[in-house]
Coordinates of C-alpha atoms and ligand atoms in Angstrom, one line a residue:
M1 CA 17.5 -7.1 44.1
S2 CA 19.3 -7.7 42.1
D3 CA 20.2 -11.6 40.7
E4 CA 23.2 -10.7 40.7
A5 CA 24.0 -9.2 43.6
Q6 CA 23.8 -13.0 44.6
A7 CA 26.8 -14.0 43.1
P8 CA 29.6 -14.5 45.6
R9 CA 32.2 -12.2 46.5
S10 CA 33.3 -13.3 50.4
P11 CA 37.1 -13.0 49.6
G12 CA 39.1 -15.7 49.3
G13 CA 36.7 -17.4 48.2
P14 CA 37.3 -19.1 45.0
T15 CA 36.8 -17.4 41.8
R16 CA 34.3 -17.8 39.4
L17 CA 34.8 -17.2 36.3
E18 CA 32.0 -15.8 35.6
D19 CA 31.7 -12.8 36.8
T20 CA 35.8 -11.3 36.6
P21 CA 33.7 -8.3 34.0
R22 CA 34.7 -8.8 30.2
S23 CA 35.9 -11.8 30.2
P24 CA 34.6 -14.9 27.4
Q25 CA 32.5 -16.1 30.7
W26 CA 31.2 -13.0 31.5
W27 CA 30.5 -12.1 27.7
A28 CA 28.8 -15.6 26.3
R29 CA 26.5 -14.9 29.0
R30 CA 26.0 -11.5 28.3
A31 CA 25.6 -12.8 24.5
L32 CA 23.0 -15.7 26.0
A33 CA 21.5 -12.7 27.7
A34 CA 20.2 -11.1 24.4
L35 CA 19.5 -14.3 23.0
S36 CA 17.0 -15.2 25.6
G37 CA 15.4 -11.1 24.9
L38 CA 15.3 -12.4 20.8
L39 CA 13.5 -15.8 21.9
A40 CA 10.8 -13.9 23.9
G41 CA 10.3 -11.8 21.2
A42 CA 10.0 -14.3 18.9
A43 CA 7.9 -16.7 21.1
A44 CA 5.4 -12.8 21.8
L45 CA 4.9 -12.6 18.0
G46 CA 4.4 -16.2 17.4
V47 CA 1.8 -16.4 19.8
A48 CA 0.4 -13.6 18.7
E49 CA 0.2 -15.1 15.3
L50 CA -1.3 -18.0 16.5
A51 CA -3.9 -15.8 18.3
A52 CA -4.4 -14.0 15.6
A53 CA -5.3 -16.1 13.7
G54 CA -8.6 -17.2 15.6
V55 CA -9.3 -13.0 16.1
R56 CA -8.3 -11.8 12.9
P57 CA -5.1 -11.7 10.6
E58 CA -5.1 -8.5 10.5
A59 CA -5.4 -7.3 14.7
G60 CA -1.5 -9.1 14.7
P61 CA 0.8 -7.0 16.7
V62 CA 3.3 -6.4 13.2
V63 CA 0.4 -5.8 10.9
A64 CA -1.7 -3.4 13.4
V65 CA 1.8 -1.6 14.6
G66 CA 3.0 -1.4 10.4
G67 CA -0.9 -0.2 9.8
A68 CA -0.6 2.8 12.9
A69 CA 2.8 3.7 11.8
I70 CA 1.4 4.3 8.3
D71 CA -2.3 6.2 9.7
R72 CA 0.9 8.2 10.9
T73 CA 2.9 8.8 8.6
P74 CA 3.8 12.7 7.9
A75 CA 3.1 13.6 4.3
P76 CA 6.1 14.2 3.6
L77 CA 7.9 10.9 4.8
K78 CA 5.6 8.9 2.8
E79 CA 6.4 10.4 -0.2
W80 CA 9.9 10.2 0.9
A81 CA 9.1 6.5 1.2
I82 CA 6.8 5.7 -2.6
R83 CA 9.8 7.7 -4.1
N84 CA 13.1 5.5 -2.5
F85 CA 11.3 2.3 -2.5
G86 CA 7.9 1.7 -4.5
T87 CA 5.6 -0.6 -4.5
N88 CA 8.6 -2.4 -1.7
D89 CA 7.8 0.3 0.8
K90 CA 5.3 -1.5 3.1
L91 CA 7.9 -4.9 3.1
I92 CA 10.2 -2.6 4.0
L93 CA 8.8 -1.3 6.6
Q94 CA 7.7 -4.6 8.3
L95 CA 11.5 -5.5 7.8
G96 CA 11.8 -1.9 9.9
I97 CA 9.9 -2.8 12.7
L98 CA 10.8 -6.0 13.6
A99 CA 14.5 -4.5 13.5
V100 CA 13.2 -2.8 15.8
L101 CA 11.1 -5.1 18.1
A102 CA 15.2 -7.3 17.9
L103 CA 16.9 -4.3 19.0
C104 CA 14.9 -4.3 21.9
A105 CA 14.2 -7.6 22.3
C106 CA 17.8 -8.1 22.9
A107 CA 17.8 -4.8 25.5
L108 CA 15.1 -6.4 27.6
G109 CA 17.0 -9.6 27.5
L110 CA 20.6 -8.1 29.1
L111 CA 17.4 -5.8 31.4
A112 CA 16.3 -9.1 32.2
L113 CA 19.9 -10.5 33.7
R114 CA 19.5 -8.4 36.1
H115 CA 15.7 -7.5 36.7
R116 CA 14.0 -10.2 35.6
R117 CA 11.0 -8.9 36.6
T118 CA 11.4 -5.2 34.9
G119 CA 12.5 -7.1 32.0
A120 CA 9.4 -9.3 31.9
A121 CA 7.4 -6.7 32.2
G122 CA 9.5 -4.5 29.2
V123 CA 8.2 -7.0 27.2
L124 CA 3.9 -6.3 28.7
L125 CA 4.9 -3.0 28.2
F126 CA 4.8 -3.6 23.7
G127 CA 1.9 -5.7 24.5
V128 CA 0.5 -2.7 25.3
V129 CA 1.4 -1.3 22.3
G130 CA 0.7 -3.8 20.3
A131 CA -3.3 -3.5 21.2
L132 CA -3.0 0.0 21.0
A133 CA -2.1 -0.3 17.5
A134 CA -4.0 -2.9 16.5
T135 CA -7.6 -1.9 18.6
G136 CA -7.1 1.6 17.2
R137 CA -6.9 0.9 13.3
P138 CA -9.7 1.7 11.0
D139 CA -11.0 -1.2 10.3
S140 CA -10.3 -3.3 14.2
T141 CA -13.7 -5.4 14.9
G142 CA -13.1 -3.8 18.9
F143 CA -11.6 -5.0 21.4
T144 CA -11.1 -9.1 20.7
D145 CA -8.3 -6.8 18.2
A146 CA -5.7 -7.2 21.3
L147 CA -6.1 -10.2 22.0
P148 CA -3.1 -11.7 20.1
S149 CA -1.2 -8.4 20.9
V150 CA -2.0 -9.4 25.1
V151 CA -2.0 -13.3 24.5
G152 CA 1.7 -13.0 22.6
A153 CA 3.6 -10.6 25.4
I154 CA 2.0 -12.9 28.3
A155 CA 4.3 -15.8 26.4
G156 CA 7.2 -13.5 26.2
A157 CA 7.1 -13.2 29.3
A158 CA 7.1 -15.7 30.7
V159 CA 9.8 -16.9 28.7
L160 CA 12.1 -13.4 29.0
Y161 CA 11.3 -14.5 33.1
L162 CA 12.0 -18.5 32.8
L163 CA 14.8 -18.6 30.6
A164 CA 16.6 -15.2 32.7
D165 CA 15.8 -17.6 35.4
R166 CA 18.0 -20.3 34.2
L167 CA 20.6 -17.0 33.8
R168 CA 20.7 -16.9 37.1
T169 CA 24.0 -17.2 39.1
P170 CA 22.5 -19.8 42.0
A171 CA 25.1 -18.6 45.0
P172 CA 26.8 -21.6 46.6
G173 CA 25.5 -24.2 47.9
Q174 CA 22.1 -23.2 46.2
N175 CA 20.1 -25.6 44.2
G176 CA 19.9 -25.5 40.5
A177 CA 23.7 -25.5 40.6
S178 CA 25.8 -26.7 38.1
D179 CA 29.0 -28.3 39.1
G180 CA 31.0 -26.3 37.9
G181 CA 29.5 -23.6 40.6
G182 CA 28.0 -21.7 37.5
W183 CA 24.4 -21.0 35.9
D184 CA 23.4 -24.3 34.2
R185 CA 23.9 -24.7 30.7
R186 CA 22.2 -27.4 30.7
R187 CA 19.3 -26.6 31.3
F188 CA 19.4 -23.2 29.3
V189 CA 19.8 -24.7 27.4
I190 CA 16.5 -27.0 26.5
A191 CA 14.4 -23.7 28.1
A192 CA 15.5 -22.2 25.1
T193 CA 15.8 -24.9 22.8
A194 CA 12.5 -26.0 24.2
A195 CA 10.4 -22.1 23.2
A196 CA 12.8 -21.8 20.4
A197 CA 10.5 -24.7 19.1
A198 CA 7.8 -23.3 20.4
S199 CA 7.4 -20.3 19.4
A200 CA 8.1 -21.9 15.3
G201 CA 5.6 -24.2 15.9
A202 CA 2.9 -21.5 17.7
G203 CA 4.0 -19.0 14.1
A204 CA 3.6 -21.4 11.2
L205 CA 0.3 -22.6 13.1
G206 CA -0.8 -19.5 13.3
R207 CA -0.4 -18.6 9.3
A208 CA -1.4 -22.2 8.0
L209 CA -4.6 -21.3 10.1
S210 CA -5.0 -17.5 9.2
G211 CA -4.4 -18.3 4.9
V212 CA -8.2 -20.8 5.4
G213 CA -9.5 -17.8 6.1
G214 CA -8.0 -16.6 2.9
R215 CA -9.0 -19.9 0.7
A216 CA -12.8 -19.4 0.5
A217 CA -11.5 -16.0 -0.8
V218 CA -9.2 -17.9 -3.7
A219 CA -11.9 -19.8 -4.0
S220 CA -14.8 -17.2 -4.7
R221 CA -12.3 -15.9 -7.5
Q222 CA -12.1 -18.5 -9.6
D223 CA -15.6 -19.8 -9.3
V224 CA -16.5 -16.0 -10.9
R225 CA -17.7 -16.5 -14.1
L226 CA -17.7 -12.4 -15.3
P227 CA -20.9 -12.4 -18.4
A228 CA -19.8 -10.4 -21.9
P229 CA -20.7 -7.2 -21.0
A230 CA -23.9 -5.5 -23.3
S231 CA -21.7 -2.4 -23.6
P232 CA -17.9 -3.8 -24.5
A233 CA -15.3 -1.5 -25.3
P234 CA -14.2 -0.2 -28.6
A235 CA -11.4 -2.1 -30.5
I236 CA -8.4 -0.7 -29.3
P237 CA -6.9 0.9 -32.7
R238 CA -3.8 -0.5 -33.4
R239 CA -2.5 2.4 -34.4
A240 CA -3.1 3.1 -30.4
Q241 CA 0.2 2.2 -29.8
V242 CA 3.1 3.3 -31.7
R243 CA 5.9 1.0 -32.7
V244 CA 8.6 1.8 -30.9
A245 CA 10.3 0.1 -28.6
G246 CA 10.4 0.6 -25.1
V247 CA 6.9 2.2 -24.9
S248 CA 5.2 1.1 -21.6
P249 CA 1.9 -1.0 -24.2
F250 CA -1.1 1.5 -24.2
T251 CA -3.1 -1.8 -22.0
T252 CA -0.7 -2.2 -18.9
P253 CA -0.6 -5.9 -18.0
N254 CA -2.5 -7.1 -14.2
D255 CA 0.5 -8.2 -12.8
D256 CA 2.9 -5.3 -14.2
F257 CA 0.1 -2.3 -13.8
Y258 CA 1.4 0.0 -10.4
R259 CA -0.3 -0.8 -6.9
V260 CA -1.0 2.0 -4.6
D261 CA -2.4 1.1 -1.0
T262 CA -2.2 1.7 3.1
A263 CA -3.0 -3.1 3.1
L264 CA 0.3 -3.8 5.3
V265 CA -1.9 -6.7 3.8
V266 CA -3.5 -7.9 1.1
P267 CA -8.1 -7.7 2.0
K268 CA -9.0 -11.1 0.5
V269 CA -13.0 -11.0 0.8
D270 CA -14.9 -13.3 -0.4
A271 CA -17.3 -12.7 -3.5
G272 CA -19.9 -15.1 -1.6
A273 CA -19.8 -13.2 1.7
W274 CA -19.8 -9.3 0.6
R275 CA -22.0 -7.2 0.3
L276 CA -22.7 -2.9 -0.9
R277 CA -24.3 -1.0 1.1
I278 CA -25.5 2.5 0.0
H279 CA -27.1 5.0 2.3
G280 CA -27.0 8.4 3.4
K281 CA -28.1 11.9 3.1
G282 CA -31.0 12.2 0.1
V283 CA -30.9 8.2 -1.1
A284 CA -34.5 8.0 -1.1
R285 CA -34.3 3.8 -1.4
E286 CA -31.6 2.2 0.6
R287 CA -29.5 -1.0 -1.0
T288 CA -27.2 -3.7 -0.4
L289 CA -26.6 -5.5 -2.8
T290 CA -24.8 -9.0 -3.3
F291 CA -21.8 -9.3 -5.9
D292 CA -24.7 -11.7 -7.9
D293 CA -26.2 -8.6 -8.1
L294 CA -24.0 -6.7 -9.9
L295 CA -23.2 -9.2 -11.6
R296 CA -26.9 -9.5 -13.5
R297 CA -26.9 -5.6 -13.7
R298 CA -26.3 -4.5 -17.4
L299 CA -22.4 -4.6 -17.8
I300 CA -19.6 -2.2 -19.3
E301 CA -16.7 -2.4 -20.6
R302 CA -13.8 0.0 -21.1
D303 CA -10.4 1.2 -21.4
I304 CA -9.9 4.0 -18.2
T305 CA -6.0 5.4 -17.6
L306 CA -5.9 5.1 -13.6
T307 CA -3.4 7.5 -12.2
C308 CA -1.9 8.5 -8.3
V309 CA -1.3 11.8 -7.2
S310 CA 1.3 9.7 -5.8
N311 CA 3.0 10.7 -9.3
E312 CA 6.0 11.9 -9.3
V313 CA 6.7 13.5 -12.9
G314 CA 7.8 11.3 -15.2
G315 CA 6.8 8.8 -13.1
G316 CA 5.2 5.2 -13.3
Y317 CA 2.1 5.2 -11.5
A318 CA 0.1 5.1 -14.6
G319 CA -1.4 2.5 -15.7
T320 CA -4.7 1.9 -18.2
A321 CA -6.7 -1.7 -18.0
R322 CA -10.5 -2.8 -19.6
W323 CA -12.4 -2.6 -17.0
I324 CA -15.6 -3.8 -16.7
G325 CA -18.9 -3.5 -14.0
V326 CA -21.4 -1.1 -13.3
R327 CA -21.9 1.9 -14.1
L328 CA -22.9 3.4 -10.3
A329 CA -24.6 7.3 -12.3
D330 CA -27.7 4.2 -12.5
L331 CA -27.0 3.0 -9.9
L332 CA -27.2 5.7 -7.2
A333 CA -30.4 6.9 -9.7
E334 CA -32.3 3.8 -8.2
C335 CA -31.0 5.4 -5.0
G336 CA -33.0 8.4 -5.3
V337 CA -29.5 9.9 -4.9
R338 CA -29.8 13.3 -7.2
P339 CA -26.4 15.0 -8.2
P340 CA -26.6 18.5 -6.5
S341 CA -26.9 19.9 -10.0
K342 CA -30.4 18.5 -9.7
G343 CA -30.8 19.4 -5.6
G344 CA -29.6 16.3 -4.7
P345 CA -28.7 17.1 -0.8
A346 CA -25.4 15.6 -1.4
D347 CA -22.1 16.5 -2.4
Q348 CA -19.8 13.5 -1.8
L349 CA -19.6 10.3 -2.0
V350 CA -17.6 8.7 0.7
A351 CA -16.3 4.4 -0.6
R352 CA -15.5 2.5 2.7
S353 CA -12.9 -0.1 1.8
V354 CA -13.4 -4.1 4.2
D355 CA -10.2 -2.2 5.6
G356 CA -11.4 1.0 6.5
M357 CA -10.4 3.4 3.6
T358 CA -12.5 6.0 2.2
I359 CA -12.2 7.8 -0.3
G360 CA -15.0 10.8 -1.1
S361 CA -16.0 12.0 -4.7
P362 CA -17.4 14.8 -5.6
V363 CA -21.3 13.2 -6.4
E364 CA -21.3 15.8 -9.4
D365 CA -18.7 14.7 -11.0
L366 CA -19.6 10.6 -10.8
M367 CA -23.2 11.6 -12.4
D368 CA -22.0 13.7 -14.7
G369 CA -22.7 11.6 -17.4
R370 CA -18.5 9.7 -17.2
D371 CA -17.8 6.3 -16.7
A372 CA -17.2 5.8 -12.8
L373 CA -17.8 2.0 -12.4
L374 CA -18.2 -0.1 -9.7
A375 CA -16.0 -2.7 -11.6
V376 CA -15.3 -5.9 -11.2
G377 CA -13.4 -7.2 -14.1
M378 CA -9.2 -6.0 -14.8
N379 CA -8.3 -6.6 -18.4
G380 CA -10.6 -9.9 -18.3
E381 CA -9.8 -11.6 -15.8
P382 CA -12.1 -10.4 -11.8
L383 CA -9.9 -8.1 -9.8
P384 CA -6.6 -9.3 -8.9
F385 CA -7.0 -9.2 -5.5
A386 CA -4.0 -6.8 -4.4
H387 CA -6.1 -3.9 -7.4
G388 CA -9.7 -4.9 -5.0
F389 CA -11.8 -7.9 -5.4
P390 CA -14.4 -8.3 -6.0
V391 CA -15.7 -4.6 -6.5
R392 CA -13.6 -1.3 -6.9
M393 CA -14.4 2.1 -8.3
V394 CA -12.7 4.3 -10.8
V395 CA -13.8 7.0 -12.3
P396 CA -12.5 8.8 -15.1
G397 CA -10.6 12.0 -14.2
L398 CA -10.2 11.9 -11.2
Y399 CA -6.9 10.3 -9.0
G400 CA -6.8 7.1 -7.5
Y401 CA -7.3 8.4 -3.5
V402 CA -10.3 10.7 -4.4
S403 CA -11.8 7.6 -6.4
A404 CA -10.7 4.1 -7.1
C405 CA -11.8 2.2 -3.8
K406 CA -10.7 -0.9 -3.7
W407 CA -12.2 -3.8 -1.4
I408 CA -15.5 -1.3 -1.6
E409 CA -18.2 -2.9 0.7
D410 CA -19.9 1.1 2.1
I411 CA -21.4 3.9 0.0
E412 CA -23.1 6.8 2.1
L413 CA -24.1 9.8 0.8
T414 CA -22.6 12.8 2.7
T415 CA -21.2 16.7 2.0
F416 CA -17.8 18.0 1.9
D417 CA -18.7 19.5 5.0
D418 CA -19.7 17.0 7.1
Y419 CA -17.0 14.7 6.5
D420 CA -12.8 14.7 5.5
A421 CA -11.8 10.6 4.0
Y422 CA -8.9 9.3 4.9
W423 CA -6.2 11.5 2.9
V424 CA -8.0 14.3 3.1
K425 CA -7.6 15.1 7.0
R426 CA -3.5 14.0 6.0
D427 CA -3.7 17.2 4.7
W428 CA -4.5 16.4 0.9
A429 CA -6.5 17.8 -1.5
R430 CA -10.7 17.5 -0.6
E431 CA -11.3 17.2 -5.0
A432 CA -8.6 16.3 -6.9
P433 CA -9.1 16.4 -10.5
I434 CA -6.0 15.2 -12.8
K435 CA -3.1 17.0 -14.2
T436 CA -2.7 17.1 -18.0
Q437 CA 1.1 15.4 -18.0
S438 CA 4.0 14.0 -20.3
R439 CA 6.1 11.1 -19.8
I440 CA 9.0 10.2 -22.1
D441 CA 9.4 6.4 -22.4
T442 CA 12.4 6.2 -24.5
P443 CA 15.5 7.0 -25.1
K444 CA 15.7 6.2 -20.9
P445 CA 17.7 9.0 -18.7
F446 CA 21.2 9.2 -19.4
A447 CA 21.3 6.2 -22.4
R448 CA 24.1 7.3 -25.2
P449 CA 21.7 6.5 -28.5
A450 CA 24.1 6.9 -31.7
A451 CA 23.6 10.0 -34.7
G452 CA 21.7 10.0 -36.5
T453 CA 17.7 9.2 -36.2
V454 CA 16.8 8.9 -33.0
M455 CA 13.2 7.8 -31.8
V456 CA 11.5 10.1 -28.4
A457 CA 8.9 8.7 -27.7
G458 CA 6.2 8.1 -24.7
V459 CA 2.9 8.8 -23.7
A460 CA 0.4 11.8 -21.8
W461 CA -2.5 12.0 -20.4
A462 CA -5.2 14.1 -19.0
Q463 CA -8.4 12.4 -18.5
H464 CA -11.6 12.6 -19.5
R465 CA -10.0 15.7 -21.7
G466 CA -8.2 14.1 -23.6
I467 CA -4.9 15.0 -25.6
D468 CA -5.2 17.0 -28.1
K469 CA -1.1 18.1 -28.8
V470 CA 2.3 16.4 -27.7
E471 CA 5.5 18.7 -28.4
V472 CA 9.3 18.3 -27.5
K473 CA 12.0 20.4 -27.1
V474 CA 15.8 20.0 -27.4
D475 CA 17.7 21.0 -25.9
D476 CA 16.6 25.5 -26.0
G477 CA 15.2 25.0 -29.1
P478 CA 11.8 24.8 -30.7
W479 CA 9.2 23.1 -29.3
Q480 CA 8.3 20.8 -32.1
E481 CA 5.4 19.0 -31.8
A482 CA 5.2 15.1 -32.0
V483 CA 3.0 12.4 -33.8
L484 CA 0.4 11.6 -32.2
A485 CA -0.5 7.6 -31.8
A486 CA -4.8 7.2 -32.9
E487 CA -7.3 7.5 -29.5
T488 CA -9.0 5.4 -28.1
S489 CA -11.2 7.4 -26.0
R490 CA -10.7 10.7 -23.5
D491 CA -10.2 8.6 -20.6
T492 CA -7.7 7.1 -21.2
W493 CA -3.5 7.8 -22.4
R494 CA -2.9 8.9 -25.9
Q495 CA 1.4 8.0 -27.2
W496 CA 3.3 10.2 -28.8
S497 CA 6.8 10.1 -30.6
H498 CA 8.6 11.7 -32.4
A499 CA 11.9 10.9 -35.1
W500 CA 14.8 12.9 -33.5
R501 CA 18.2 13.5 -36.0
A502 CA 20.6 13.5 -33.3
T503 CA 23.4 15.6 -32.8
K504 CA 26.4 14.1 -31.5
G505 CA 27.3 15.5 -27.7
T506 CA 24.6 15.9 -24.1
H507 CA 20.7 16.8 -25.6
T508 CA 17.9 17.6 -22.9
L509 CA 14.2 16.1 -24.0
T510 CA 11.8 17.3 -22.8
V511 CA 8.3 17.5 -23.7
R512 CA 4.8 19.0 -22.8
A513 CA 0.5 18.1 -23.5
T514 CA -1.6 20.0 -24.2
D515 CA -5.3 18.8 -23.4
R516 CA -8.0 19.6 -25.8
T517 CA -9.8 22.4 -23.8
G518 CA -6.6 23.9 -25.0
E519 CA -5.3 24.1 -21.9
T520 CA -1.1 23.3 -21.6
Q521 CA 0.8 21.3 -19.5
T522 CA 2.2 23.8 -17.0
E523 CA 5.9 23.8 -16.6
K524 CA 5.6 25.2 -13.2
R525 CA 7.0 22.2 -11.1
A526 CA 4.6 21.2 -7.8
A527 CA 5.5 18.4 -5.3
P528 CA 2.3 15.4 -5.7
I529 CA 1.1 16.6 -2.0
P530 CA -1.9 18.4 -1.8
D531 CA -3.7 17.5 -5.1
G532 CA -0.7 16.3 -7.4
A533 CA 2.8 17.6 -9.2
S534 CA 2.7 19.1 -12.4
G535 CA 6.1 20.5 -13.9
W536 CA 7.5 19.5 -17.1
H537 CA 10.0 15.9 -17.9
S538 CA 13.0 15.8 -19.2
V539 CA 15.5 12.9 -19.6
V540 CA 19.1 14.4 -20.7
V541 CA 20.6 12.1 -23.1
T542 CA 24.5 11.4 -24.8
V543 CA 24.6 10.5 -28.3
D544 CA 28.0 9.2 -29.5
Ligands
MTE601 N1 -9.0 0.3 -0.4 C1 -8.0 1.6 -1.1 N2 -8.7 1.2 -1.8 C2 -7.9 2.8 -2.5 C3 -5.8 2.7 -1.2 C4 -6.8 2.6 -0.4 O1 -4.9 2.7 0.1 N3 -6.7 1.1 0.5 N4 -5.9 3.2 -2.9 C5 -6.0 4.0 -3.9 C6 -4.8 5.0 -5.0 S1 -4.2 6.4 -3.7 C7 -4.6 4.6 -6.1 S2 -3.9 5.3 -6.3 C8 -5.5 3.5 -6.5 C9 -4.7 2.1 -6.9 O2 -5.0 1.3 -7.5 P1 -4.3 0.5 -7.4 O3 -3.3 0.1 -6.7 O4 -5.0 -0.8 -9.2 O5 -3.4 0.7 -9.1 O6 -6.0 3.2 -5.2 C10 -6.6 3.9 -4.8 N5 -8.0 3.0 -4.3
MO602 MO1 -2.9 7.2 -5.4

């Protein structure tokens, strides 16, 4: 039944402006209907936010739908988003979700003008989508995660029903008709203002309450005093940093360190309540450790370069930090774990984070003598929340998605045959050692240096193998050996520079590196998926 069917159409009756199609009043009523939809959407999100504060902040509909979207994004689209939006990809995603919701809300508002019940039911349908997304997330703690979406949708549906009712054009003589005979503006404005105020209040209160949980985590991080490491990192030689402007600093400051993860909301873990469980195949002695248990162990400090498999040739998803942590191999050995080469039954270690990420690494690599860490410190401070506080893994030589689990809370020993981790399920390689790469940091693409000596410089990495040689070529000229900066360890990148006698004109500079096994970086271009980009980085400049 259409509500508008009640509008009088009696011949000879007074013509009511409200009902003349395309009249200003007709448009105004439709605009207000769309606004009703938006207000209903705001009420739904505001109430959901408040409910999520009681249940779990991550169970809020926008975060849940966003997370579900990330989980289901096809790899090429994810690549595209990372390439074009970089670290802003998550903000863009949430804004996108809000924009789609706003459009749908307007549409439902217009629908409710004619079919109030159907419009309200449409809002409930969105609640179902949110509830399914929230309960289907890997970190979902059960059906209660559906509550924020459901409660929010009920509030939204009620608001839409109520506001659409206020926009009704009553039949003559019917109660509720204003003096003008049309719908009652005053009653609509009062209801709309009340709905807007209530949803804003609910949303703000929800945000504030959600922050309370985070405060315990923030306090626990402030209380951390990192003990001096038993095995400090050797001092970084001054000659590890080339003195050329524009080259990335050898140690990447925490604030500049790239961040790649699937978390829409950075997990805030209270170190005091944190536990790490080690269990699974071949674990003779299961253990559960507290954060203090880790700090009481022998700590080592190492400079290690971390690299993301999604890094394009010449890209910035690589950084070097001074990590403090516990040697994972020692801890595993204490639990009775043996690597496959010593007869251990498990060839894969699966790390799980508090937000449901799973990351699988070869046990053999973790126990082959390299400094695979359960890290607690980064560049002299506790891990920043965005980089995994309180504890993360860092493994020299393996891409982050197969080694560097942030916010870790569980370690399970298993086999590659038995279990595929998060990204492996999404077509990335099971095993992914870091490919040798080199990057020109300066000059920048399309720079216009003056003719004469131009310093070309950058970084090269082949973690756990080490960099032995970097070569630069100009246009199709011969490869010329660059000057290598001092090596800190084979687990970090190495800087290089080359004094180029630049002549006028447009030139292409290309770089390639050779690792300590004698292998030279391949020219063959490969996309990041499935196991890391390859190819030579080159930069075009015009010398004036
Ligand atoms: N819990 C969790 N850990 C994670 C990820 C993630 O999405 N969730 N991403 C991994 C990837 S792909 C990389 S490259 C590194 C990046 O670490 P960073 O953000 O500290 O630079 O973290 C790894 N650890
Ligand atoms: Mo990554």
